Coordinates of C-alpha atoms and ligand atoms in Angstrom, one line a residue:
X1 CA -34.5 -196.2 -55.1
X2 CA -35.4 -192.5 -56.5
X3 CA -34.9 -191.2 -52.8
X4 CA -31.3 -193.0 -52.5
X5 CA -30.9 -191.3 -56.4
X6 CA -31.6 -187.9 -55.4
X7 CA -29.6 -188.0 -51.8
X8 CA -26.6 -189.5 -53.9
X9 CA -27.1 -186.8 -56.6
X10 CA -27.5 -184.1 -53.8
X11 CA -24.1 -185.5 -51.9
X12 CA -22.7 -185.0 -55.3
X13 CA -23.5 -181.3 -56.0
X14 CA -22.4 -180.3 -52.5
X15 CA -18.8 -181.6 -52.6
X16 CA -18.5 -180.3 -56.0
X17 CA -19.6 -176.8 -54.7
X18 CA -17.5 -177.0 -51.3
X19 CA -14.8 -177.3 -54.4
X20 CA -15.6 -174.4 -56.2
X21 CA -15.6 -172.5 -53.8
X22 CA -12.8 -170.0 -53.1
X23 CA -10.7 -170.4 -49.7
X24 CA -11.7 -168.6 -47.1
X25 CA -8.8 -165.7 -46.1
X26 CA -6.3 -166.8 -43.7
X27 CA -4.9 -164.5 -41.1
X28 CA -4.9 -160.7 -41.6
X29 CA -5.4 -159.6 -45.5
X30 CA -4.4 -156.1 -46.9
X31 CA -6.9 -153.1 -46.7
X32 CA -8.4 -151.8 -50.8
X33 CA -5.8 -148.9 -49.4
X34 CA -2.7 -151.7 -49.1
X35 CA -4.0 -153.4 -52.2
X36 CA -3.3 -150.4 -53.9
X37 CA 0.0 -149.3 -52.4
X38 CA 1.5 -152.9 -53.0
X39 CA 0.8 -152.3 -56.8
X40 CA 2.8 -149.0 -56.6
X41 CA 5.6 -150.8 -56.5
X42 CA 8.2 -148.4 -57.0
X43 CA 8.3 -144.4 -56.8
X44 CA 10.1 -140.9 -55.8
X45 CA 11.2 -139.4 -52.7
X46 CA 12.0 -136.2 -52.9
X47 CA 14.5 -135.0 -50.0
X48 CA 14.0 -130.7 -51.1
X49 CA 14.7 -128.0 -48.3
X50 CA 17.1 -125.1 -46.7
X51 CA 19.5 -128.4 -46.4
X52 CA 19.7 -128.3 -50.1
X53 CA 21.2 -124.6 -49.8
X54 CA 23.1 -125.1 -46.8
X55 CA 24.7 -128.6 -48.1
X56 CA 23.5 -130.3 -44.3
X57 CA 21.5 -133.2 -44.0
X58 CA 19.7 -132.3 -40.6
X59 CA 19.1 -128.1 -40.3
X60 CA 19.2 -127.0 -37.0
X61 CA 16.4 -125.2 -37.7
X62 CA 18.0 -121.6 -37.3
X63 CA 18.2 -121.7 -41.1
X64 CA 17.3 -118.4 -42.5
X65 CA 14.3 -118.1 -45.3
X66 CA 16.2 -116.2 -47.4
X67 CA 18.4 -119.0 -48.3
X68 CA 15.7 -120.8 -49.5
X69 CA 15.7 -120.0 -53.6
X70 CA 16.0 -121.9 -56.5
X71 CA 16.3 -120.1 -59.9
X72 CA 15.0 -122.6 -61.9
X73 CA 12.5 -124.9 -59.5
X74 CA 10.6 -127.0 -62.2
X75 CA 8.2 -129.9 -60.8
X76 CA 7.6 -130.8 -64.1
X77 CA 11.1 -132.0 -64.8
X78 CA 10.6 -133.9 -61.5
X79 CA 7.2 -135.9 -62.2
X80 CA 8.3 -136.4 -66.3
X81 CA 11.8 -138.2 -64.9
X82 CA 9.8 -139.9 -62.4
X83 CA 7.1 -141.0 -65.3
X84 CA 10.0 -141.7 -68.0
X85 CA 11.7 -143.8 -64.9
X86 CA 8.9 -146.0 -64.3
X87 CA 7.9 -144.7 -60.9
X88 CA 4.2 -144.3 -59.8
X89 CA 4.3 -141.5 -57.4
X90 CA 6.2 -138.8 -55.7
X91 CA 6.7 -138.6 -51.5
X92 CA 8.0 -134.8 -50.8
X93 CA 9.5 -133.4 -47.5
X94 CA 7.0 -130.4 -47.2
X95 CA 8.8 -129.7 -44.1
X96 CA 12.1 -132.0 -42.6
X97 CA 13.5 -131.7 -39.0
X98 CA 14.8 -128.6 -39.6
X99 CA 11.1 -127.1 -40.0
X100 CA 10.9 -125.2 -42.9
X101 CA 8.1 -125.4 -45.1
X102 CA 7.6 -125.5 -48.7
X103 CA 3.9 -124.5 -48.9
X104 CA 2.8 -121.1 -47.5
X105 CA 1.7 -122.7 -43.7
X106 CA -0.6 -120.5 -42.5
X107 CA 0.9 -121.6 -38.9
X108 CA 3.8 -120.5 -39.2
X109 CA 6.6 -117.4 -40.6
X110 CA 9.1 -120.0 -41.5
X111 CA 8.3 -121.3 -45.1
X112 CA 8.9 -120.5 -48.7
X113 CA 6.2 -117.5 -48.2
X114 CA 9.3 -115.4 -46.3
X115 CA 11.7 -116.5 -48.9
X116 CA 13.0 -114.5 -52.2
X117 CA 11.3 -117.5 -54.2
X118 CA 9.0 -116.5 -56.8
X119 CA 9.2 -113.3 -54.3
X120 CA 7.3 -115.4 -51.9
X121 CA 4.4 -116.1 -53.5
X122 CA 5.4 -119.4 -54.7
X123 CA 4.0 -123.4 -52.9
X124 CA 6.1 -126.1 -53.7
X125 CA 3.3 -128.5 -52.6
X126 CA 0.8 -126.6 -55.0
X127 CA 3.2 -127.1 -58.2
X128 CA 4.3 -130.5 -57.3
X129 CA 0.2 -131.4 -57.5
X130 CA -0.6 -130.0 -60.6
X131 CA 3.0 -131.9 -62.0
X132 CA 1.8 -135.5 -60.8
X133 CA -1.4 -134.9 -62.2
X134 CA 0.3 -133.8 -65.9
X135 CA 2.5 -137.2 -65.7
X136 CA -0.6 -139.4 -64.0
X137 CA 1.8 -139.8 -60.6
X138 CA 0.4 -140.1 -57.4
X139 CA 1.3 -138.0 -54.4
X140 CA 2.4 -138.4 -51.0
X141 CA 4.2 -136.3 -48.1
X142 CA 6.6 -136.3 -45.4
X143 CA 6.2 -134.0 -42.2
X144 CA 8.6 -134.7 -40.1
X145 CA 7.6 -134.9 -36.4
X146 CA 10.6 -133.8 -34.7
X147 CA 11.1 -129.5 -35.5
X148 CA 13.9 -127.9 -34.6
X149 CA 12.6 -125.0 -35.5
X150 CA 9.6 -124.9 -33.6
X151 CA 9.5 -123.0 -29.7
X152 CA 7.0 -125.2 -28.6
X153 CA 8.7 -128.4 -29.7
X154 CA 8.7 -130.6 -27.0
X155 CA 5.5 -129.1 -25.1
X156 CA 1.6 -130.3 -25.9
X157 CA 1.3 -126.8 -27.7
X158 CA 3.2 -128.8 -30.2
X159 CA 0.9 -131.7 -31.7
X160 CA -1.3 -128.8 -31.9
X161 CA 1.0 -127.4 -34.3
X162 CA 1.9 -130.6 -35.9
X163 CA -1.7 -131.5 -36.4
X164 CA -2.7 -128.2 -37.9
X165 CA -0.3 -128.2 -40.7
X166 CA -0.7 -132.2 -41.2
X167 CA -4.4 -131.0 -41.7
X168 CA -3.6 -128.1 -44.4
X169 CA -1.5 -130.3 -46.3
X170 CA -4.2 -133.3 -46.4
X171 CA -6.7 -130.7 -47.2
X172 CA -5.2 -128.0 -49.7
X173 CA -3.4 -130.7 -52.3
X174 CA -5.6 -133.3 -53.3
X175 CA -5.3 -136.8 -53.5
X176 CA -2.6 -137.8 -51.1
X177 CA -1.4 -142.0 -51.6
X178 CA 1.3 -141.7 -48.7
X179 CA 1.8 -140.0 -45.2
X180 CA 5.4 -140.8 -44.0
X181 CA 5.6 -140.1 -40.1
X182 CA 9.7 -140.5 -39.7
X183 CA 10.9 -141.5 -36.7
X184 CA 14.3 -139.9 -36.1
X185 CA 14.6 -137.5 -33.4
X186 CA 18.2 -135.8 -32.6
X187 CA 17.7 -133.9 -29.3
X188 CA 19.4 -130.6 -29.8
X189 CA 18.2 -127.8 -32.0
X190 CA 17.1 -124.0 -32.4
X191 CA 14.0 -124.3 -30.8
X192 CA 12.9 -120.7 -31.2
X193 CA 15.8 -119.6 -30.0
X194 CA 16.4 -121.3 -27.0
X195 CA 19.4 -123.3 -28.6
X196 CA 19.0 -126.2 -26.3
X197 CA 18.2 -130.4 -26.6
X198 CA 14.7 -131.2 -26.1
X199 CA 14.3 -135.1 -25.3
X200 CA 10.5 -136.2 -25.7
X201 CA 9.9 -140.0 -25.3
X202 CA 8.9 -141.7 -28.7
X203 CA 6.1 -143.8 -26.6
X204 CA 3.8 -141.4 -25.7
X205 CA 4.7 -137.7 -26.5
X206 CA 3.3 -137.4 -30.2
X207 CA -0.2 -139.5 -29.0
X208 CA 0.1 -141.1 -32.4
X209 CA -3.4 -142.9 -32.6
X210 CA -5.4 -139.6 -32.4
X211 CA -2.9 -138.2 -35.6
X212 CA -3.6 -141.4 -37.6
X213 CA -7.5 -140.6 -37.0
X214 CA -6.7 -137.6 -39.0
X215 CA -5.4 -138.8 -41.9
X216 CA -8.1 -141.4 -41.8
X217 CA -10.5 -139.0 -41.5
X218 CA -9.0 -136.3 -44.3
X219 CA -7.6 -138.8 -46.4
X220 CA -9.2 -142.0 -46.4
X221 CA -7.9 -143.8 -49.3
X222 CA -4.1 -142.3 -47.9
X223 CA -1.5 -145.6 -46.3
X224 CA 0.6 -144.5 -43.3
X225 CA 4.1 -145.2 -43.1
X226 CA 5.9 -145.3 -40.1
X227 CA 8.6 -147.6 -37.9
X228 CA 5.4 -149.7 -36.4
X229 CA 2.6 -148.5 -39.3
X230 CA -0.5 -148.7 -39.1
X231 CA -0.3 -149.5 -42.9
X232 CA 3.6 -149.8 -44.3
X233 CA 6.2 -150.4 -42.1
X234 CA 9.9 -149.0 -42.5
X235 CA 12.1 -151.9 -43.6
X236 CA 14.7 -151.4 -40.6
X237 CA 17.6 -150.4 -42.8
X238 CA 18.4 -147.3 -44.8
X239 CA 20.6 -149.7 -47.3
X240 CA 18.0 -150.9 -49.5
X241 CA 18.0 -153.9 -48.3
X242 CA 14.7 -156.2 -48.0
X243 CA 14.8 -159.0 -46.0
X244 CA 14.3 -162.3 -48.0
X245 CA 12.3 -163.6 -45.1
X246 CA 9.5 -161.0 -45.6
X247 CA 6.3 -161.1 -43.8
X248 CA 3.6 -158.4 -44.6
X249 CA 2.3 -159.4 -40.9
X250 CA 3.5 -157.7 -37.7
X251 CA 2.3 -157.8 -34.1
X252 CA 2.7 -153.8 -33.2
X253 CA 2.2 -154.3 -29.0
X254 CA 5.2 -153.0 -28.4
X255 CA 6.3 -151.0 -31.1
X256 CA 6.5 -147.4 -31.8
X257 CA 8.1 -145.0 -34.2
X258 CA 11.7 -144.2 -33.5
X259 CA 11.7 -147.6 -31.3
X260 CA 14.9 -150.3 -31.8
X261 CA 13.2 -152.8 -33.8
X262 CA 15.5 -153.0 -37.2
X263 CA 15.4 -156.8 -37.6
X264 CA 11.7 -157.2 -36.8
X265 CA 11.0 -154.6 -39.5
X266 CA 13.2 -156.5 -42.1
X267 CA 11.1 -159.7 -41.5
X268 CA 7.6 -158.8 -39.7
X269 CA 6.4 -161.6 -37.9
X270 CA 5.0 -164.6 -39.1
X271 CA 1.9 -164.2 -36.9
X272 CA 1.4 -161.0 -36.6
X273 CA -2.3 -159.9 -36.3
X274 CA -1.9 -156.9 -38.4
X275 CA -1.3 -156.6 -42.8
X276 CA 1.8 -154.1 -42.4
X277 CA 3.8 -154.6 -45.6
X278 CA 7.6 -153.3 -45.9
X279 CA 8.8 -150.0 -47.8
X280 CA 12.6 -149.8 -48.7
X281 CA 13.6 -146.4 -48.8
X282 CA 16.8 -145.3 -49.7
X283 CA 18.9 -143.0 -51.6
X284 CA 20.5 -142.7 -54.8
X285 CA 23.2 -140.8 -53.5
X286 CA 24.9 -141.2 -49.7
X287 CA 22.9 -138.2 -48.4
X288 CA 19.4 -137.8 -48.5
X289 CA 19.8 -133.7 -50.1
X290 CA 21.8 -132.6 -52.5
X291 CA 25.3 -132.3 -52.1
X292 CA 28.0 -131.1 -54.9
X293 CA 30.5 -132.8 -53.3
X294 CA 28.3 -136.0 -54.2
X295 CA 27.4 -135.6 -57.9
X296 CA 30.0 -138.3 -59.1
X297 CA 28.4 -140.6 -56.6
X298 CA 25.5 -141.4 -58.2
X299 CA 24.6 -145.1 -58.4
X300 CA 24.6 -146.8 -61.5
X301 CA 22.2 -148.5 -63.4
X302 CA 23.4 -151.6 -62.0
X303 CA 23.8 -150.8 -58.7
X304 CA 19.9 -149.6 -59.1
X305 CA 18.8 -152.8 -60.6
X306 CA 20.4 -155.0 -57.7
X307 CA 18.1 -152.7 -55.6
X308 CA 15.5 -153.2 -57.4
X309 CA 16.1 -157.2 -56.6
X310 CA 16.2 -156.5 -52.9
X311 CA 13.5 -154.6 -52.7
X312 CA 10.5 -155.3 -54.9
X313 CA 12.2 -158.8 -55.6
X314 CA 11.8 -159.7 -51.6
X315 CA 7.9 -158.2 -51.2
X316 CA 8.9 -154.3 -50.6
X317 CA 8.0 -151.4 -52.3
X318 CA 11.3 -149.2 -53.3
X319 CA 11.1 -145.4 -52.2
X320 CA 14.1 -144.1 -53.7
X321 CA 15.2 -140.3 -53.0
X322 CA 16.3 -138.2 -56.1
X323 CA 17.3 -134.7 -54.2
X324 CA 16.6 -132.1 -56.2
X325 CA 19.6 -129.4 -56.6
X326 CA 20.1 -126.1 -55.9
X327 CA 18.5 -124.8 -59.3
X328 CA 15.5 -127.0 -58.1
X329 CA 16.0 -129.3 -60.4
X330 CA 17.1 -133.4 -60.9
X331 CA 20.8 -133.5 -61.1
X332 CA 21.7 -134.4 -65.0
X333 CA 23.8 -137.4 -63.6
X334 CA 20.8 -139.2 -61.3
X335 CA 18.4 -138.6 -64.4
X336 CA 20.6 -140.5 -66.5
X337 CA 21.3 -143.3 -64.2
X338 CA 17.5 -143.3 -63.4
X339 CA 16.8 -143.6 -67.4
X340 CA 19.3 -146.7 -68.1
X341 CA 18.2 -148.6 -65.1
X342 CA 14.8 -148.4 -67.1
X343 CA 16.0 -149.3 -69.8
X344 CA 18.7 -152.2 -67.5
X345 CA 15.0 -153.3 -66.1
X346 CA 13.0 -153.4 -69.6
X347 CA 15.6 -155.7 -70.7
X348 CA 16.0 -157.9 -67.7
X349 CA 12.6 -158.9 -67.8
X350 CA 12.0 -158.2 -71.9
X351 CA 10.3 -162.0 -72.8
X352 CA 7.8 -163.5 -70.6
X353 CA 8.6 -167.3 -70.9
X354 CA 6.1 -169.0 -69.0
X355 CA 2.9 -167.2 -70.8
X356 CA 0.5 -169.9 -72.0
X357 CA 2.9 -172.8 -71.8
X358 CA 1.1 -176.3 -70.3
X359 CA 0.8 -175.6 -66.2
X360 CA -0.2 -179.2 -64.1
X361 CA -0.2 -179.3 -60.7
X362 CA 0.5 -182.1 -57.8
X363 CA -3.3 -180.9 -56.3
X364 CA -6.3 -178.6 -57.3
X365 CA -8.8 -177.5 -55.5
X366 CA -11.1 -177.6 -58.4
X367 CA -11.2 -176.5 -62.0
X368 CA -12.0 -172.8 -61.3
X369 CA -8.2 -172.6 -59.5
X370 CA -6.7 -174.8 -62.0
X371 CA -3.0 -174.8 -62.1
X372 CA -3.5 -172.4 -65.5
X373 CA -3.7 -169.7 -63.1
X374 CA -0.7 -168.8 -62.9
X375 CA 0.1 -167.9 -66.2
X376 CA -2.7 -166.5 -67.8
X377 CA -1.7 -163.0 -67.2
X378 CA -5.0 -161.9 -65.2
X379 CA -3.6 -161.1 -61.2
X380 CA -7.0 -161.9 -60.3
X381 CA -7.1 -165.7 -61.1
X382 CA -5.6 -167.9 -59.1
X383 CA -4.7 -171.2 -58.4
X384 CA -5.5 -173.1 -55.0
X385 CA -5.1 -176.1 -53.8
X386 CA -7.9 -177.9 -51.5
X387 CA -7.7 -176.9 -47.9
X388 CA -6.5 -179.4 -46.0
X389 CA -3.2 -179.5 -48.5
X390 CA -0.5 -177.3 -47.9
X391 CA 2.3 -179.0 -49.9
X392 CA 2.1 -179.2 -53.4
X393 CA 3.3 -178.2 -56.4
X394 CA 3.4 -176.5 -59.8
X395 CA 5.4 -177.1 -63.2
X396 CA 5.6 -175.6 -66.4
X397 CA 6.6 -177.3 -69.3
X398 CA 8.4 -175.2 -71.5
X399 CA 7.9 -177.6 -74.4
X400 CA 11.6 -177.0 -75.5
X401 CA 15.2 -176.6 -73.8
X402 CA 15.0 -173.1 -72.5
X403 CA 17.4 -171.0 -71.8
X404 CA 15.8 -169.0 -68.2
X405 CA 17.4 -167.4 -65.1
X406 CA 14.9 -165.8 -63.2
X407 CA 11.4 -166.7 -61.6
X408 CA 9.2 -164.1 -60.3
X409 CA 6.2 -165.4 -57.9
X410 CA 3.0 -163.7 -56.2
X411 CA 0.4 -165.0 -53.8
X412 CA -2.9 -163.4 -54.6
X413 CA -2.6 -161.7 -50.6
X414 CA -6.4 -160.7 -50.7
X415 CA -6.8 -164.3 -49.1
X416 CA -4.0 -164.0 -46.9
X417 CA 0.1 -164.5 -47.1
X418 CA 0.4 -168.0 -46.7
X419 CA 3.9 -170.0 -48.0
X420 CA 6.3 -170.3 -45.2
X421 CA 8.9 -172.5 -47.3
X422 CA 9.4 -172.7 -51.3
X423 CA 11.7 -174.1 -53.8
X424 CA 11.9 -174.0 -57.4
X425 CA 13.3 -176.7 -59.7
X426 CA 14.6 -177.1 -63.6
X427 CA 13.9 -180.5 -65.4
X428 CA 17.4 -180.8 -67.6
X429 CA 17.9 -183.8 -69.6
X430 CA 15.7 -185.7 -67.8
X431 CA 16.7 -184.6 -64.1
X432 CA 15.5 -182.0 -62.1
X433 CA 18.0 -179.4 -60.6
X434 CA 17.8 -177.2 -57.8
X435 CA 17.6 -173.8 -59.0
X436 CA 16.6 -171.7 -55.8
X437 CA 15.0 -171.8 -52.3
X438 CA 12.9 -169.5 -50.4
X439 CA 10.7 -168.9 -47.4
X440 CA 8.1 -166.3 -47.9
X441 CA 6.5 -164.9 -51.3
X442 CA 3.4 -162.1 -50.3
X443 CA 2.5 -159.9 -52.6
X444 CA 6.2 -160.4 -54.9
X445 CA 8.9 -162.6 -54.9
X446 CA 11.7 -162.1 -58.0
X447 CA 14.8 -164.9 -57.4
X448 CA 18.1 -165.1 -59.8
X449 CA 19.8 -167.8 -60.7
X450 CA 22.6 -168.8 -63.2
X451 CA 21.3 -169.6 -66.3
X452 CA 20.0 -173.5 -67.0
X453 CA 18.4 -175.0 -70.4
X454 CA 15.3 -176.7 -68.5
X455 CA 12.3 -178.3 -70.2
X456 CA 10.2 -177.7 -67.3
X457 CA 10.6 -175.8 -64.4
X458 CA 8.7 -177.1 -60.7
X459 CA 7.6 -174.7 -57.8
X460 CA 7.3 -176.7 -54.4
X461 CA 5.4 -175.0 -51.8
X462 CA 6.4 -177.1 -49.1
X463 CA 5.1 -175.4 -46.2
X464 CA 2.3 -173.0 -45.7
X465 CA 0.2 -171.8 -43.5
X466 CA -3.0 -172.7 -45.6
X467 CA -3.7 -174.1 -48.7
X468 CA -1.5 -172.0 -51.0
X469 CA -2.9 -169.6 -53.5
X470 CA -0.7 -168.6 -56.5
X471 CA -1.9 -165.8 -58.4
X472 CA 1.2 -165.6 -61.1
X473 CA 4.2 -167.1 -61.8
X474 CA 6.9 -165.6 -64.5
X475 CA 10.0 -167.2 -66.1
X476 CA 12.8 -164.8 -68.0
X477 CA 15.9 -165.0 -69.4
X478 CA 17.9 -162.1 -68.5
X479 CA 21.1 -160.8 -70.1
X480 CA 24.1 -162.0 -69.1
X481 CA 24.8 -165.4 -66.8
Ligands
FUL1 C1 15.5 -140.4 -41.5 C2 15.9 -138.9 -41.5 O1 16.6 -138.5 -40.3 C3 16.7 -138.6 -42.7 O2 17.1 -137.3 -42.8 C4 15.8 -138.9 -43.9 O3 14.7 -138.1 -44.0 C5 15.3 -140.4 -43.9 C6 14.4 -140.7 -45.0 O4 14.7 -140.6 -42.6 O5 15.0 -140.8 -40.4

């Protein structure tokens, strides 16, 4: 009798620990580099360069350096808009495809050191550093692969190049968060002089894996952005435009920077065998650098927020460009716009409504990922259910008629991005309504919908890949319909 006692009790104690236990990941999982790239959310590029002087978008690289000044370059006014914005970091062209630098390369003549700024003694890079450290920004940089300056261009000579100055910049300015490696690459150019088009082929000319070992090796903690990764891929469009369909997951065989692969970008691929998470960049003017000609053409505050929905509202990370003008300086009209769309976003998402109201669930794994989860404000509780259920779901109970028209949802992705098929739901007088549908959620999901008075409001995950795992789910009422 005691042994039958003491097998039952031990039966007991195992199934209740196979319940407490966390899941195990599923599929690939985000790198402590990723992790902290997803929660950057949303920060500056900075498109700066001869273009800016020359009013171009692409230099041909027979720019001279005496063009190059700015009477009143102030990185300060950059990182405090940035910080007074919202933004977390700052991603600068040192040098764009027309090759010009704007720190003192030691391999090469063609950089700010042989212009009239600050009589040449000036670094762009250097007072860009010490201005994200005032403001608490991070930094990151874009070296654009393709010179046109550059006589060796298009010879092995020229990785050395490439590779020597990626090296000074990952060395001489700290902390870097972001290396972009853009893919675009025109043909034609100045090339030293020889005025002629240099084709290379985007495959295997720039021998990317032994670049990335660089960073890795310079800058560990740094993500690298490219078309095909390693770490954030480009989002296939230059519209701001996330795909709702948004898988942090890619297969790269295949794929290369400056390769045609602008719908796999938008959605990655739902079993890919590598964590490569979407960036949206894109501008808040039509060009990239500043252009007079484009000062009324500043989006609005509105026009920001909607990219704000398509982006980090579909699980990207919004890179939007600010040029800097020809004083060196953030145009008056993109700092204002930049200021109200803070204020637009403050608003949107002023009252959190689901914060401590009574969460049940259709399933729990166990009472460690209870169903409360989700709205106990801590991103690193979650709630799961057991493993062998992957439909179930989650409802909040307002307690009252409440007025809501958003829902913002995240999947704690340190186990994995998981739900393949969602919905959401609104209990109104005693029916439920259909509110919104999804597919994927990763790291963030933000959906609209027109305002309802619901006394509870359902999630469904009806498909996922493994047992789901919600980390935190938000209700708001947002001005307006
Ligand atoms: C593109 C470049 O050609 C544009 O000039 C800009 O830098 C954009 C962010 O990437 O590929």
């Amino acid at each position: 009798m005691k042994f039958i006692f003491l097998l039952y009790s031990l039966i007991i104690f195992q199934v209740s620990c196979a319940q407490d236990k966390p899941p195990e990941p599923f599929g690939p999982v985000p790198s402590e580099r990723q992790l902290a790239w997803h929660q950057m959310e949303y920060y500056m590029f900075i498109h700066f360069t001869v273009n800016t002087f020359t009013d171009k978008e692409w230099g041909y690289g027979d720019e001279k350096e005496s063009v190059f000044n700015p009477a009143s370059l102030d990185c300060h006014q950059w990182a405090r808009v940035a910080k007074e914005a919202g933004m977390k970091g700052i991603i600068i062209t040192a040098k764009h495809h027309d090759g010009f630098c704007l720190w003192p390369s030691k391999f090469t003549e063609h950089s700010v050191k042989n212009s009239p700024w600050r009589e040449g003694r000036g670094d762009v890079l250097k007072e860009l550093r010490e201005a994200c450290d005032e403001y608490g920004l991070k930094l990151g940089i874009y070296l654009s692969p393709w010179d046109r300056n550059s006589s060796v261009y298009g010879t092995p000579e020229y990785l050395i190049y490439y590779r020597n100055q990626l090296r000074e910049l990952l060395t001489s300015y700290g902390d870097i968060f972001e290396v972009w490696f853009d893919g675009a690459n025109g043909g034609d150019g100045y090339y030293g002089g020889a005025r002629e088009t240099r084709r290379i082929d985007n495959k295997t000319y720039y021998d990317w894996p032994n670049t990335h070992q660089i960073v890795r090796e310079l800058q560990p903690k740094a993500v690298m952005f490219s078309d095909a990764g390693p770490d954030v891929r480009w989002v296939g469009n230059e519209s701001g435009m996330g795909s709702l369909t948004n898988w942090c997951l890619l297969s790269k065989d295949g794929m290369y920077p400056g390769g045609d692969f602008a719908r796999i970008l938008g959605e990655g691929h739902e079993n890919g065998n590598y964590w490569v998470p979407a960036e949206v960049d894109v501008s808040i003017r039509r060009g990239w650098f500043y252009h007079q000609s484009q000062d009324s053409m500043v989006r609005t505050p509105e026009n920001l927020m909607e990219l704000y929905y398509s982006s980090v509202g579909r699980n990207s990370n919004l890179l939007l460009n600010v040029p800097p003008d020809r004083r060196g300086l953030l145009h008056e009209n993109d700092v204002q716009s930049l200021l109200a769309f803070r204020e637009l976003r403050e608003k949107e998402f002023a009252v959190e409504l689901a914060k401590g109201k009574k969460v049940k669930s259709s399933a729990n794994r166990s009472k460690a990922f209870g169903p409360e989860k989700v709205n106990d404000g801590d991103p690193e509780t979650y709630w799961a259910t057991p493993d062998n259920i992957t439909t179930a779901s989650i409802t909040i109970d307002l307690g009252s008629p409440t007025e809501v028209n958003r829902i913002l949802l995240q999947e704690y992705i340190k186990l994995g991005q998981r739900i393949q098929q969602f919905s959401v739901e609104a209990l109104l007088d005693g029916t439920w309504k259909s509110l919104a549908d999804g597919t994927t959620i990763g790291y963030k999901v933000i959906r609209k919908f027109p305002v309802v008075k619901a006394s509870q409001i359902k999630v469904t995950f009806l498909k996922s890949k493994a047992c789901p795992v919600i980390s935190n789910i938000e209700l708001y009422r947002a001005p307006g319909e």
